[in-house]
Short mmCIF file of C-alpha atoms and ligand atoms in Angstrom, two decimals:
data_model
loop_
_atom_site.label_atom_id
_atom_site.label_comp_id
_atom_site.label_asym_id
_atom_site.label_seq_id
_atom_site.Cartn_x
_atom_site.Cartn_y
_atom_site.Cartn_z
CA UNK A 1 -24.87 6.50 -6.96
CA UNK A 2 -23.80 4.68 -3.54
CA UNK A 3 -27.61 4.09 -2.75
CA UNK A 4 -27.07 1.68 -5.34
CA UNK A 5 -23.81 -0.43 -4.76
CA UNK A 6 -23.75 -3.57 -3.18
CA UNK A 7 -21.69 -3.93 0.19
CA UNK A 8 -20.36 -6.98 1.94
CA UNK A 9 -20.30 -8.62 -1.18
CA UNK A 10 -18.55 -10.12 -3.75
CA UNK A 11 -19.20 -8.48 -7.13
CA UNK A 12 -17.70 -11.87 -10.07
CA UNK A 13 -17.26 -8.88 -12.95
CA UNK A 14 -13.91 -7.82 -14.66
CA UNK A 15 -12.22 -5.77 -12.19
CA UNK A 16 -12.42 -2.79 -14.75
CA UNK A 17 -16.03 -2.56 -15.13
CA UNK A 18 -16.86 -3.23 -11.44
CA UNK A 19 -14.09 -0.34 -10.72
CA UNK A 20 -16.05 1.63 -12.55
CA UNK A 21 -19.47 1.52 -11.37
CA UNK A 22 -17.61 2.44 -7.85
CA UNK A 23 -18.32 6.25 -6.71
CA UNK A 24 -15.56 8.36 -6.22
CA UNK A 25 -13.99 8.93 -2.32
CA UNK A 26 -15.70 6.01 -1.26
CA UNK A 27 -12.91 3.27 0.00
CA UNK A 28 -11.18 4.12 3.74
CA UNK A 29 -9.14 0.75 2.97
CA UNK A 30 -8.56 -0.62 -0.40
CA UNK A 31 -6.25 -4.80 -0.10
CA UNK A 32 -5.30 -5.14 -3.75
CA UNK A 33 -3.92 -8.72 -4.31
CA UNK A 34 -3.65 -8.95 -8.42
CA UNK A 35 -2.20 -11.46 -10.80
CA UNK A 36 1.54 -11.69 -10.36
CA UNK A 37 2.29 -12.56 -14.61
CA UNK A 38 4.28 -15.61 -13.00
CA UNK A 39 1.80 -18.01 -15.14
CA UNK A 40 -0.25 -20.04 -12.50
CA UNK A 41 -3.22 -19.60 -13.41
CA UNK A 42 -4.93 -18.86 -16.63
CA UNK A 43 -6.00 -15.06 -15.39
CA UNK A 44 -1.70 -15.10 -14.48
CA UNK A 45 -0.86 -15.39 -18.11
CA UNK A 46 -0.06 -12.25 -20.59
CA UNK A 47 1.29 -12.50 -23.22
CA UNK A 48 3.89 -9.96 -22.90
CA UNK A 49 5.78 -7.69 -19.99
CA UNK A 50 3.30 -4.67 -21.81
CA UNK A 51 0.39 -6.25 -21.47
CA UNK A 52 0.68 -6.87 -18.08
CA UNK A 53 1.79 -3.62 -17.34
CA UNK A 54 -0.97 -1.80 -19.69
CA UNK A 55 -3.51 -4.02 -17.41
CA UNK A 56 -1.79 -3.20 -13.80
CA UNK A 57 -1.13 0.42 -14.73
CA UNK A 58 -4.83 0.67 -15.36
CA UNK A 59 -6.85 -0.86 -12.90
CA UNK A 60 -4.48 1.32 -10.58
CA UNK A 61 -5.33 4.55 -12.20
CA UNK A 62 -9.31 3.35 -12.19
CA UNK A 63 -8.87 2.45 -8.48
CA UNK A 64 -6.88 5.72 -6.50
CA UNK A 65 -10.14 8.17 -7.65
CA UNK A 66 -12.58 5.37 -5.45
CA UNK A 67 -10.00 6.38 -2.04
CA UNK A 68 -11.67 8.37 0.00
CA UNK A 69 -8.21 11.69 1.05
CA UNK A 70 -8.17 9.74 4.77
CA UNK A 71 -7.96 6.06 2.89
CA UNK A 72 -4.60 3.86 2.21
CA UNK A 73 -4.05 1.08 -0.66
CA UNK A 74 -2.23 -1.93 -0.04
CA UNK A 75 -0.63 -3.67 -3.00
CA UNK A 76 1.35 -6.66 -3.65
CA UNK A 77 3.08 -8.12 -5.96
CA UNK A 78 7.02 -9.27 -6.94
CA UNK A 79 9.21 -7.54 -5.43
CA UNK A 80 10.19 -6.28 -9.56
CA UNK A 81 6.93 -5.61 -10.23
CA UNK A 82 6.15 -3.86 -7.25
CA UNK A 83 9.18 -1.26 -8.34
CA UNK A 84 7.89 -0.91 -11.76
CA UNK A 85 3.91 -0.30 -10.40
CA UNK A 86 6.30 2.34 -7.00
CA UNK A 87 7.57 3.83 -10.44
CA UNK A 88 4.09 4.34 -11.53
CA UNK A 89 2.82 6.05 -8.52
CA UNK A 90 5.50 8.35 -7.74
CA UNK A 91 3.69 10.61 -10.34
CA UNK A 92 0.37 10.04 -8.38
CA UNK A 93 -1.51 12.33 -5.91
CA UNK A 94 -0.35 9.13 -3.42
CA UNK A 95 2.03 8.81 -0.59
CA UNK A 96 4.81 6.38 -0.34
CA UNK A 97 4.93 4.26 2.90
CA UNK A 98 6.40 1.29 3.37
CA UNK A 99 7.79 -1.11 0.84
CA UNK A 100 7.19 -3.85 3.07
CA UNK A 101 8.92 -7.38 2.39
CA UNK A 102 6.61 -10.67 3.09
CA UNK A 103 9.13 -13.37 3.96
CA UNK A 104 7.08 -16.82 2.96
CA UNK A 105 9.56 -19.25 3.99
CA UNK A 106 8.53 -20.84 0.39
CA UNK A 107 10.41 -20.30 -2.32
CA UNK A 108 7.71 -19.41 -5.23
CA UNK A 109 10.44 -20.87 -7.65
CA UNK A 110 13.20 -23.82 -7.84
CA UNK A 111 16.07 -21.32 -9.18
CA UNK A 112 19.93 -22.53 -9.39
CA UNK A 113 21.50 -19.89 -11.29
CA UNK A 114 20.47 -17.20 -8.87
CA UNK A 115 19.21 -16.82 -5.29
CA UNK A 116 15.40 -18.66 -4.54
CA UNK A 117 13.01 -16.84 -4.19
CA UNK A 118 11.85 -16.45 -0.92
CA UNK A 119 9.59 -13.23 -0.82
CA UNK A 120 6.44 -11.25 -2.01
CA UNK A 121 6.31 -7.59 -1.80
CA UNK A 122 3.52 -5.58 -0.35
CA UNK A 123 3.17 -1.62 -1.25
CA UNK A 124 2.08 0.43 1.02
CA UNK A 125 0.68 4.15 0.23
CA UNK A 126 -1.96 6.59 2.65
CA UNK A 127 -4.04 8.83 -0.34
CA UNK A 128 -2.77 12.29 2.04
CA UNK A 129 0.81 12.95 3.14
CA UNK A 130 -0.41 13.61 7.12
CA UNK A 131 -4.30 12.67 8.07
CA UNK A 132 -4.75 8.97 7.50
CA UNK A 133 -5.08 6.39 10.60
CA UNK A 134 -2.66 4.03 11.20
CA UNK A 135 -3.43 2.11 14.68
CA UNK A 136 0.47 0.44 15.46
CA UNK A 137 -0.38 -0.78 18.59
CA UNK A 138 -3.00 -3.26 17.43
CA UNK A 139 -0.04 -4.66 15.27
CA UNK A 140 2.16 -5.19 18.10
CA UNK A 141 4.72 -7.96 17.46
CA UNK A 142 6.51 -10.42 19.89
CA UNK A 143 9.95 -9.33 21.10
CA UNK A 144 12.56 -11.45 19.46
CA UNK A 145 15.66 -12.08 22.80
CA UNK A 146 13.17 -13.86 25.33
CA UNK A 147 15.33 -13.38 28.17
CA UNK A 148 16.55 -10.05 27.22
CA UNK A 149 12.89 -9.05 27.98
CA UNK A 150 11.71 -10.72 30.46
CA UNK A 151 14.56 -9.47 32.15
CA UNK A 152 14.03 -6.11 30.44
CA UNK A 153 10.56 -6.63 32.40
CA UNK A 154 11.16 -6.78 35.73
CA UNK A 155 14.27 -3.74 36.29
CA UNK A 156 14.32 -1.95 32.56
CA UNK A 157 17.14 -1.38 30.70
CA UNK A 158 19.61 1.67 30.67
CA UNK A 159 18.79 3.54 27.13
CA UNK A 160 20.57 7.17 26.84
CA UNK A 161 19.74 8.14 30.29
CA UNK A 162 16.53 6.60 30.31
CA UNK A 163 14.56 3.26 31.79
CA UNK A 164 13.42 1.54 29.33
CA UNK A 165 11.37 -0.94 30.15
CA UNK A 166 9.28 -3.40 27.60
CA UNK A 167 5.58 -3.47 26.40
CA UNK A 168 3.72 -6.03 26.93
CA UNK A 169 1.92 -6.27 23.40
CA UNK A 170 5.71 -6.91 22.08
CA UNK A 171 7.39 -4.86 19.89
CA UNK A 172 6.50 -2.01 17.15
CA UNK A 173 6.31 -3.60 13.73
CA UNK A 174 8.55 -3.63 11.57
CA UNK A 175 8.10 -3.59 7.32
CA UNK A 176 9.53 -7.38 7.44
CA UNK A 177 7.18 -9.68 7.78
CA UNK A 178 7.95 -13.08 8.49
CA UNK A 179 4.52 -14.93 8.23
CA UNK A 180 4.25 -18.56 6.82
CA UNK A 181 2.20 -19.04 3.22
CA UNK A 182 -0.63 -20.82 3.03
CA UNK A 183 0.83 -23.29 -0.11
CA UNK A 184 3.28 -24.09 2.68
CA UNK A 185 1.20 -24.06 5.86
CA UNK A 186 -1.49 -27.26 3.87
CA UNK A 187 1.57 -29.00 2.80
CA UNK A 188 1.39 -32.61 4.24
CA UNK A 189 4.28 -34.59 4.82
CA UNK A 190 6.18 -31.74 2.83
CA UNK A 191 3.96 -31.96 -0.14
CA UNK A 192 2.73 -29.57 -1.79
CA UNK A 193 -1.55 -30.16 -1.94
CA UNK A 194 -3.59 -29.18 -4.24
CA UNK A 195 -5.69 -26.35 -3.14
CA UNK A 196 -9.18 -24.61 -4.21
CA UNK A 197 -7.39 -21.42 -4.79
CA UNK A 198 -3.29 -21.87 -5.72
CA UNK A 199 -2.95 -18.31 -4.21
CA UNK A 200 -4.40 -17.31 -0.88
CA UNK A 201 -2.89 -14.89 1.47
CA UNK A 202 -2.94 -15.80 5.22
CA UNK A 203 -5.47 -14.77 7.45
CA UNK A 204 -2.80 -13.00 10.30
CA UNK A 205 -1.17 -10.96 7.27
CA UNK A 206 -4.77 -9.32 5.74
CA UNK A 207 -5.81 -8.79 9.41
CA UNK A 208 -2.27 -6.88 10.14
CA UNK A 209 -2.75 -5.28 7.91
CA UNK A 210 -7.54 -4.15 7.92
CA UNK A 211 -6.19 -3.43 11.96
CA UNK A 212 -3.38 -1.19 10.82
CA UNK A 213 -5.37 1.02 8.51
CA UNK A 214 -9.13 1.24 8.90
CA UNK A 215 -11.90 1.55 11.99
CA UNK A 216 -14.47 -0.37 12.69
CA UNK A 217 -17.04 0.83 10.43
CA UNK A 218 -15.33 1.56 7.73
CA UNK A 219 -15.13 0.31 4.36
CA UNK A 220 -12.34 -2.19 2.76
CA UNK A 221 -12.18 -2.77 -0.86
CA UNK A 222 -10.92 -6.08 -1.62
CA UNK A 223 -10.34 -6.07 -5.48
CA UNK A 224 -9.16 -9.46 -7.44
CA UNK A 225 -10.50 -11.25 -3.98
CA UNK A 226 -9.65 -14.80 -4.81
CA UNK A 227 -11.25 -16.79 -1.90
CA UNK A 228 -12.12 -13.83 -0.54
CA UNK A 229 -9.66 -13.41 2.40
CA UNK A 230 -9.62 -10.14 2.99
CA UNK A 231 -13.49 -9.28 3.09
CA UNK A 232 -14.23 -12.67 5.17
CA UNK A 233 -11.30 -10.56 8.42
CA UNK A 234 -12.99 -7.32 7.05
CA UNK A 235 -16.55 -8.67 8.36
CA UNK A 236 -15.04 -10.76 11.16
CA UNK A 237 -13.51 -7.26 12.67
CA UNK A 238 -16.68 -5.61 11.71
CA UNK A 239 -15.98 -3.21 8.75
CA UNK A 240 -17.87 -3.73 5.82
CA UNK A 241 -16.54 -4.56 2.40
CA UNK A 242 -16.71 -4.50 -0.97
CA UNK A 243 -15.04 -7.31 -3.52
CA UNK A 244 -14.55 -8.07 -6.97
CA UNK A 245 -13.26 -10.94 -8.44
CA UNK A 246 -13.78 -12.78 -12.17
CA UNK A 247 -14.28 -16.52 -11.23
CA UNK A 248 -17.67 -17.04 -8.90
CA UNK A 249 -15.34 -21.05 -7.92
CA UNK A 250 -12.99 -19.19 -5.92
CA UNK A 251 -14.95 -17.48 -3.71
CA UNK A 252 -15.30 -18.57 0.26
CA UNK A 253 -18.87 -20.18 0.40
CA UNK A 254 -19.06 -18.24 3.52
CA UNK A 255 -19.12 -15.25 1.58
CA UNK A 256 -22.83 -13.97 -0.27
CA UNK A 257 -21.84 -13.39 -3.64
CA UNK A 258 -23.17 -10.52 -6.64
CA UNK A 259 -23.15 -12.19 -10.20
CA UNK A 260 -23.49 -9.70 -12.65
CA UNK A 261 -21.98 -11.06 -16.56
CA UNK A 262 -20.24 -8.47 -18.58
CA UNK A 263 -18.50 -8.17 -21.22
CA UNK A 264 -15.55 -7.54 -20.50
CA UNK A 265 -15.92 -11.15 -17.53
CA UNK A 266 -13.73 -13.39 -20.33
CA UNK A 267 -13.26 -15.93 -17.66
CA UNK A 268 -17.00 -16.90 -17.86
C1 LIG B 301 -3.65 -12.90 -6.88
S1 LIG B 301 -5.20 -14.40 -6.84
C2 LIG B 301 -6.10 -13.17 -5.34
C3 LIG B 301 -6.39 -14.29 -3.97
C4 LIG B 301 -6.88 -13.23 -2.82
N1 LIG B 301 -6.10 -12.13 -2.53
C5 LIG B 301 -7.17 -14.73 -1.71
O1 LIG B 301 -6.52 -14.46 -0.89
O2 LIG B 301 -7.24 -15.57 -1.82
C6 LIG B 301 -5.45 -13.02 -8.25
C7 LIG B 301 -7.23 -13.11 -8.48
O3 LIG B 301 -8.03 -12.68 -8.86
C8 LIG B 301 -8.70 -12.62 -10.08
N2 LIG B 301 -8.61 -11.96 -11.00
C9 LIG B 301 -8.00 -12.36 -12.70
N3 LIG B 301 -8.33 -11.69 -13.67
C10 LIG B 301 -9.06 -10.33 -13.22
C11 LIG B 301 -10.09 -9.19 -13.61
N4 LIG B 301 -9.77 -8.71 -14.66
N5 LIG B 301 -11.32 -8.83 -13.39
C12 LIG B 301 -11.83 -9.75 -12.07
N6 LIG B 301 -10.67 -10.86 -11.14
C13 LIG B 301 -9.62 -11.00 -11.71
C14 LIG B 301 -8.63 -14.22 -10.56
O4 LIG B 301 -8.77 -15.32 -11.16
C15 LIG B 301 -7.87 -14.18 -9.03
O5 LIG B 301 -8.56 -15.01 -7.67
#
């Protein structure tokens, strides 16, 4: 079956038809950036919360068997929706690892009756409790306290009776990620510039996930590809990729597409 699958391409196809076409136990790492139901585009506009959750649980359930036992997956969404996804996933044979907070330095909305939304969430799961790949060394981040670390580099710091020296590559990556959103990065004189896609994810964030949770040559699933950020980074890092996106106009021109017409591709 896998011989007929076209790798290193974005499949222009509805997510359900696409997932049904994949073999089971196939994917090493899935990075999934689905609709959030925030009404920011046609594809993000569901009639009701129930319709959104039915849609979300359907693709989640179709995706899980496609992952290898050694595989991992990440799912983006609002903190509230991630909590609902987590509740759905608690009955599946998957292993919760982290509820990552992405501090975007840019609000999703303009709130005056509650706190302004400044974060998105990312669920990180593995398919096995122990046998999964995680390269914590490749995703170290700079220490915050520059002076203290400069001092410790020379003489070390006494911790529990032992002398501790900082790691030259930085500290272990925490579960709060402070990464500027693409929307915020691309502002001109403080004004939001309309982009080809409303919600491309920051490249450095996707790079962190791919480096941590896959090896060179592994197959990365880029579900709901959008511009194809995950596929581009996977390719740059020497991973294979396969993506799915319903709107071919979003895809970055550096990526090749496979345009498959299906009955469920309602946006075409
Ligand atoms: C949040 S965006 C992904 C953005 C992407 N991570 C990037 O960096 O550009 C979600 C994408 O899912 C696509 N989409 C929505 N419903 C879909 C469906 N049923 N099947 C396939 N793609 C769909 C939308 O067109 C949109 O581009």
